[in-house]
């Protein structure tokens, strides 16, 4: 019987070591005690989260995630598994445990907060609009009245333009053209299948830099958007640790350095200060 009991203890230890369900009280606990974490990012957004070939994704959000994980781990080595997290799947991936953290242009908005705990935000940026450079008829957002706007699956950015307050800003009548994601939006914009793509200016600038001279940002902000680190609802310990990591990232100059690295040549006015945290309910 003693041998059976010891065998049972060994199996239990192995399950805990491998990170079975319920093995860790929080993501920060998993990072510090298991030395591994699954991070969701975009894989199709240049300069933010772009995966090419067999390597890991690269971009500003990816580098922010690396900094946050290292901070949470208190400097010890952590194995990061990267998982693609499109806008339409972010809440589901967090809820079912497929990812531990999401750093993927994830705007902190009221409709998401009942489903997701947000660390940060780590950056505040304006929502802008991009059109084809050849379309000289559009100088400002209101010139798009009656034209075709991209509706990226899982994103709420279009609402700032077409909805009335309080959810929207302009209540502008437009034709909405569905797309799988923002890279699909940009392809359709280039092909003339829609007239404008509207989302955070860093997202648009990344796409515009890929094909210089083909697209144009209006530089006509619609709203300010707050990007946070997505965490499974209720994981307050990890949220509080992420808030500390974000503050450190700004205080030691890393946030500014990363923004300059990825967007310094865009001509955009880049964020320069730590955003106020939204809190960890």
CSV table of N, CA and C in Angstrom, one decimal, residues 155-223:
chain,number,residue,atom,x,y,z
A,155,UNK,N,-13.6,43.5,-33.9
A,155,UNK,CA,-13.2,44.9,-33.5
A,155,UNK,C,-14.4,45.8,-33.4
A,156,UNK,N,-14.2,46.8,-32.5
A,156,UNK,CA,-15.3,47.8,-32.3
A,156,UNK,C,-14.9,49.2,-32.8
A,157,UNK,N,-13.8,49.3,-33.5
A,157,UNK,CA,-13.3,50.6,-34.0
A,157,UNK,C,-14.3,51.3,-34.9
A,158,UNK,N,-15.0,50.5,-35.8
A,158,UNK,CA,-15.9,51.1,-36.7
A,158,UNK,C,-17.0,51.9,-36.0
A,159,UNK,N,-17.4,51.4,-34.8
A,159,UNK,CA,-18.5,52.0,-34.1
A,159,UNK,C,-18.2,53.5,-33.7
A,160,UNK,N,-16.9,53.8,-33.5
A,160,UNK,CA,-16.6,55.2,-33.2
A,160,UNK,C,-17.1,56.2,-34.3
A,161,UNK,N,-17.1,55.7,-35.5
A,161,UNK,CA,-17.5,56.5,-36.7
A,161,UNK,C,-19.0,56.4,-37.0
A,162,UNK,N,-19.5,55.2,-37.0
A,162,UNK,CA,-20.9,55.1,-37.5
A,162,UNK,C,-22.0,55.1,-36.4
A,163,UNK,N,-21.6,54.9,-35.1
A,163,UNK,CA,-22.6,54.9,-34.1
A,163,UNK,C,-22.7,56.3,-33.4
A,164,UNK,N,-23.9,56.6,-32.9
A,164,UNK,CA,-24.1,57.8,-32.1
A,164,UNK,C,-23.5,57.7,-30.7
A,165,UNK,N,-23.3,58.7,-30.0
A,165,UNK,CA,-22.9,58.6,-28.6
A,165,UNK,C,-23.9,57.9,-27.8
A,166,UNK,N,-23.5,57.2,-26.7
A,166,UNK,CA,-22.2,57.2,-26.1
A,166,UNK,C,-21.2,56.2,-26.6
A,167,UNK,N,-21.7,55.2,-27.4
A,167,UNK,CA,-20.7,54.2,-27.9
A,167,UNK,C,-19.9,54.7,-29.1
A,168,UNK,N,-20.5,55.6,-29.9
A,168,UNK,CA,-19.8,56.1,-31.0
A,168,UNK,C,-19.5,57.6,-30.9
A,169,UNK,N,-19.0,58.2,-31.9
A,169,UNK,CA,-18.6,59.6,-31.9
A,169,UNK,C,-19.3,60.4,-32.9
A,170,UNK,N,-19.4,59.9,-34.2
A,170,UNK,CA,-19.7,60.7,-35.3
A,170,UNK,C,-21.1,60.4,-35.9
A,171,UNK,N,-21.6,59.2,-35.6
A,171,UNK,CA,-22.9,58.8,-36.2
A,171,UNK,C,-23.0,59.1,-37.7
A,172,UNK,N,-21.9,58.6,-38.4
A,172,UNK,CA,-21.7,58.9,-39.8
A,172,UNK,C,-22.3,57.7,-40.6
A,173,UNK,N,-23.3,58.0,-41.5
A,173,UNK,CA,-23.8,56.9,-42.3
A,173,UNK,C,-22.8,56.4,-43.3
A,174,UNK,N,-22.5,55.1,-43.2
A,174,UNK,CA,-21.6,54.5,-44.1
A,174,UNK,C,-22.0,53.0,-44.5
A,175,UNK,N,-21.4,52.5,-45.5
A,175,UNK,CA,-21.6,51.1,-45.9
A,175,UNK,C,-20.5,50.3,-45.2
A,176,UNK,N,-20.9,49.3,-44.4
A,176,UNK,CA,-19.9,48.5,-43.7
A,176,UNK,C,-19.5,47.3,-44.5
A,177,UNK,N,-18.2,47.1,-44.8
A,177,UNK,CA,-17.7,45.9,-45.6
A,177,UNK,C,-17.0,45.0,-44.6
A,178,UNK,N,-17.6,43.8,-44.4
A,178,UNK,CA,-17.0,42.8,-43.5
A,178,UNK,C,-15.6,42.3,-44.0
A,179,UNK,N,-14.7,42.1,-43.0
A,179,UNK,CA,-13.4,41.5,-43.2
A,179,UNK,C,-13.0,40.6,-42.1
A,180,UNK,N,-12.1,39.7,-42.3
A,180,UNK,CA,-11.7,38.7,-41.3
A,180,UNK,C,-10.9,39.4,-40.2
A,181,UNK,N,-10.0,40.4,-40.6
A,181,UNK,CA,-9.1,41.1,-39.7
A,181,UNK,C,-8.6,42.3,-40.4
A,182,UNK,N,-7.7,43.1,-39.8
A,182,UNK,CA,-7.3,44.3,-40.4
A,182,UNK,C,-6.3,44.1,-41.6
A,183,UNK,N,-5.6,43.0,-41.6
A,183,UNK,CA,-4.8,42.8,-42.9
A,183,UNK,C,-5.8,42.5,-44.0
A,184,UNK,N,-6.9,41.9,-43.8
A,184,UNK,CA,-7.9,41.7,-44.8
A,184,UNK,C,-8.5,43.0,-45.2
A,185,UNK,N,-8.8,43.9,-44.2
A,185,UNK,CA,-9.3,45.2,-44.5
A,185,UNK,C,-8.3,46.0,-45.5
A,186,UNK,N,-7.0,45.9,-45.2
A,186,UNK,CA,-6.0,46.6,-46.0
A,186,UNK,C,-6.0,46.0,-47.4
A,187,UNK,N,-6.1,44.7,-47.5
A,187,UNK,CA,-6.1,44.1,-48.9
A,187,UNK,C,-7.3,44.6,-49.7
A,188,UNK,N,-8.5,44.7,-49.0
A,188,UNK,CA,-9.7,45.2,-49.7
A,188,UNK,C,-9.6,46.7,-50.0
A,189,UNK,N,-9.0,47.4,-49.2
A,189,UNK,CA,-8.7,48.8,-49.5
A,189,UNK,C,-7.9,49.0,-50.7
A,190,UNK,N,-6.8,48.3,-50.8
A,190,UNK,CA,-5.9,48.3,-51.9
A,190,UNK,C,-6.6,47.9,-53.2
A,191,UNK,N,-7.5,47.0,-53.1
A,191,UNK,CA,-8.2,46.5,-54.3
A,191,UNK,C,-9.4,47.3,-54.7
A,192,UNK,N,-9.7,48.4,-53.9
A,192,UNK,CA,-10.8,49.2,-54.2
A,192,UNK,C,-12.1,48.7,-53.8
A,193,UNK,N,-12.1,47.7,-52.9
A,193,UNK,CA,-13.4,47.1,-52.5
A,193,UNK,C,-14.0,47.8,-51.3
A,194,UNK,N,-13.3,48.7,-50.7
A,194,UNK,CA,-13.8,49.6,-49.7
A,194,UNK,C,-13.0,50.9,-49.8
A,195,UNK,N,-13.5,51.9,-49.0
A,195,UNK,CA,-12.9,53.2,-49.1
A,195,UNK,C,-12.0,53.7,-48.0
A,196,UNK,N,-12.2,53.0,-46.8
A,196,UNK,CA,-11.4,53.5,-45.6
A,196,UNK,C,-11.3,52.3,-44.6
A,197,UNK,N,-10.3,52.4,-43.8
A,197,UNK,CA,-10.0,51.5,-42.7
A,197,UNK,C,-9.8,52.4,-41.5
A,198,UNK,N,-10.5,52.2,-40.4
A,198,UNK,CA,-10.3,53.1,-39.2
A,198,UNK,C,-10.0,52.2,-38.0
A,199,UNK,N,-8.9,52.5,-37.4
A,199,UNK,CA,-8.5,51.9,-36.1
A,199,UNK,C,-7.3,52.7,-35.5
A,200,UNK,N,-6.7,52.2,-34.5
A,200,UNK,CA,-5.6,52.9,-33.9
A,200,UNK,C,-4.5,53.2,-34.9
A,201,UNK,N,-3.9,54.4,-34.8
A,201,UNK,CA,-3.0,54.9,-35.8
A,201,UNK,C,-1.7,54.1,-35.9
A,202,UNK,N,-1.3,53.4,-34.8
A,202,UNK,CA,-0.1,52.6,-34.9
A,202,UNK,C,-0.4,51.4,-35.8
A,203,UNK,N,-1.6,50.8,-35.7
A,203,UNK,CA,-1.9,49.7,-36.6
A,203,UNK,C,-1.9,50.1,-38.0
A,204,UNK,N,-2.5,51.3,-38.3
A,204,UNK,CA,-2.5,51.8,-39.7
A,204,UNK,C,-1.1,52.1,-40.2
A,205,UNK,N,-0.3,52.7,-39.4
A,205,UNK,CA,1.0,53.1,-39.8
A,205,UNK,C,1.9,51.9,-40.1
A,206,UNK,N,1.7,50.8,-39.4
A,206,UNK,CA,2.4,49.6,-39.7
A,206,UNK,C,2.1,49.1,-41.1
A,207,UNK,N,0.8,49.1,-41.4
A,207,UNK,CA,0.5,48.6,-42.8
A,207,UNK,C,0.9,49.6,-43.8
A,208,UNK,N,0.8,50.9,-43.6
A,208,UNK,CA,1.2,51.9,-44.6
A,208,UNK,C,2.7,51.8,-44.9
A,209,UNK,N,3.5,51.5,-43.8
A,209,UNK,CA,5.0,51.4,-44.0
A,209,UNK,C,5.4,50.2,-44.9
A,210,UNK,N,4.5,49.2,-45.0
A,210,UNK,CA,4.8,48.0,-45.8
A,210,UNK,C,4.8,48.4,-47.3
A,211,UNK,N,3.9,49.3,-47.6
A,211,UNK,CA,3.7,49.7,-49.0
A,211,UNK,C,3.8,51.2,-49.1
A,212,UNK,N,5.0,51.8,-49.0
A,212,UNK,CA,5.1,53.3,-49.0
A,212,UNK,C,4.4,53.9,-50.2
A,213,UNK,N,3.7,55.0,-50.0
A,213,UNK,CA,3.0,55.7,-51.0
A,213,UNK,C,1.7,55.2,-51.5
A,214,UNK,N,1.3,54.1,-51.0
A,214,UNK,CA,0.0,53.5,-51.5
A,214,UNK,C,-1.2,53.9,-50.6
A,215,UNK,N,-0.9,54.2,-49.3
A,215,UNK,CA,-2.0,54.6,-48.4
A,215,UNK,C,-1.7,55.9,-47.7
A,216,UNK,N,-2.7,56.5,-47.2
A,216,UNK,CA,-2.6,57.8,-46.5
A,216,UNK,C,-3.4,57.8,-45.2
A,217,UNK,N,-2.8,58.2,-44.1
A,217,UNK,CA,-3.5,58.4,-42.9
A,217,UNK,C,-4.1,59.8,-42.9
A,218,UNK,N,-5.3,60.0,-42.4
A,218,UNK,CA,-6.0,61.3,-42.5
A,218,UNK,C,-5.5,62.2,-41.4
A,219,UNK,N,-4.9,61.7,-40.3
A,219,UNK,CA,-4.4,62.5,-39.2
A,219,UNK,C,-5.6,63.3,-38.7
A,220,UNK,N,-6.8,62.6,-38.5
A,220,UNK,CA,-8.0,63.3,-38.0
A,220,UNK,C,-8.5,62.3,-36.9
A,221,UNK,N,-8.0,62.4,-35.7
A,221,UNK,CA,-8.3,61.5,-34.7
A,221,UNK,C,-9.8,61.4,-34.3
A,222,UNK,N,-10.3,60.2,-34.1
A,222,UNK,CA,-11.7,60.0,-33.8
A,222,UNK,C,-11.9,59.9,-32.3
A,223,UNK,N,-11.0,59.2,-31.6
A,223,UNK,CA,-11.0,59.0,-30.2
A,223,UNK,C,-9.7,58.5,-29.7
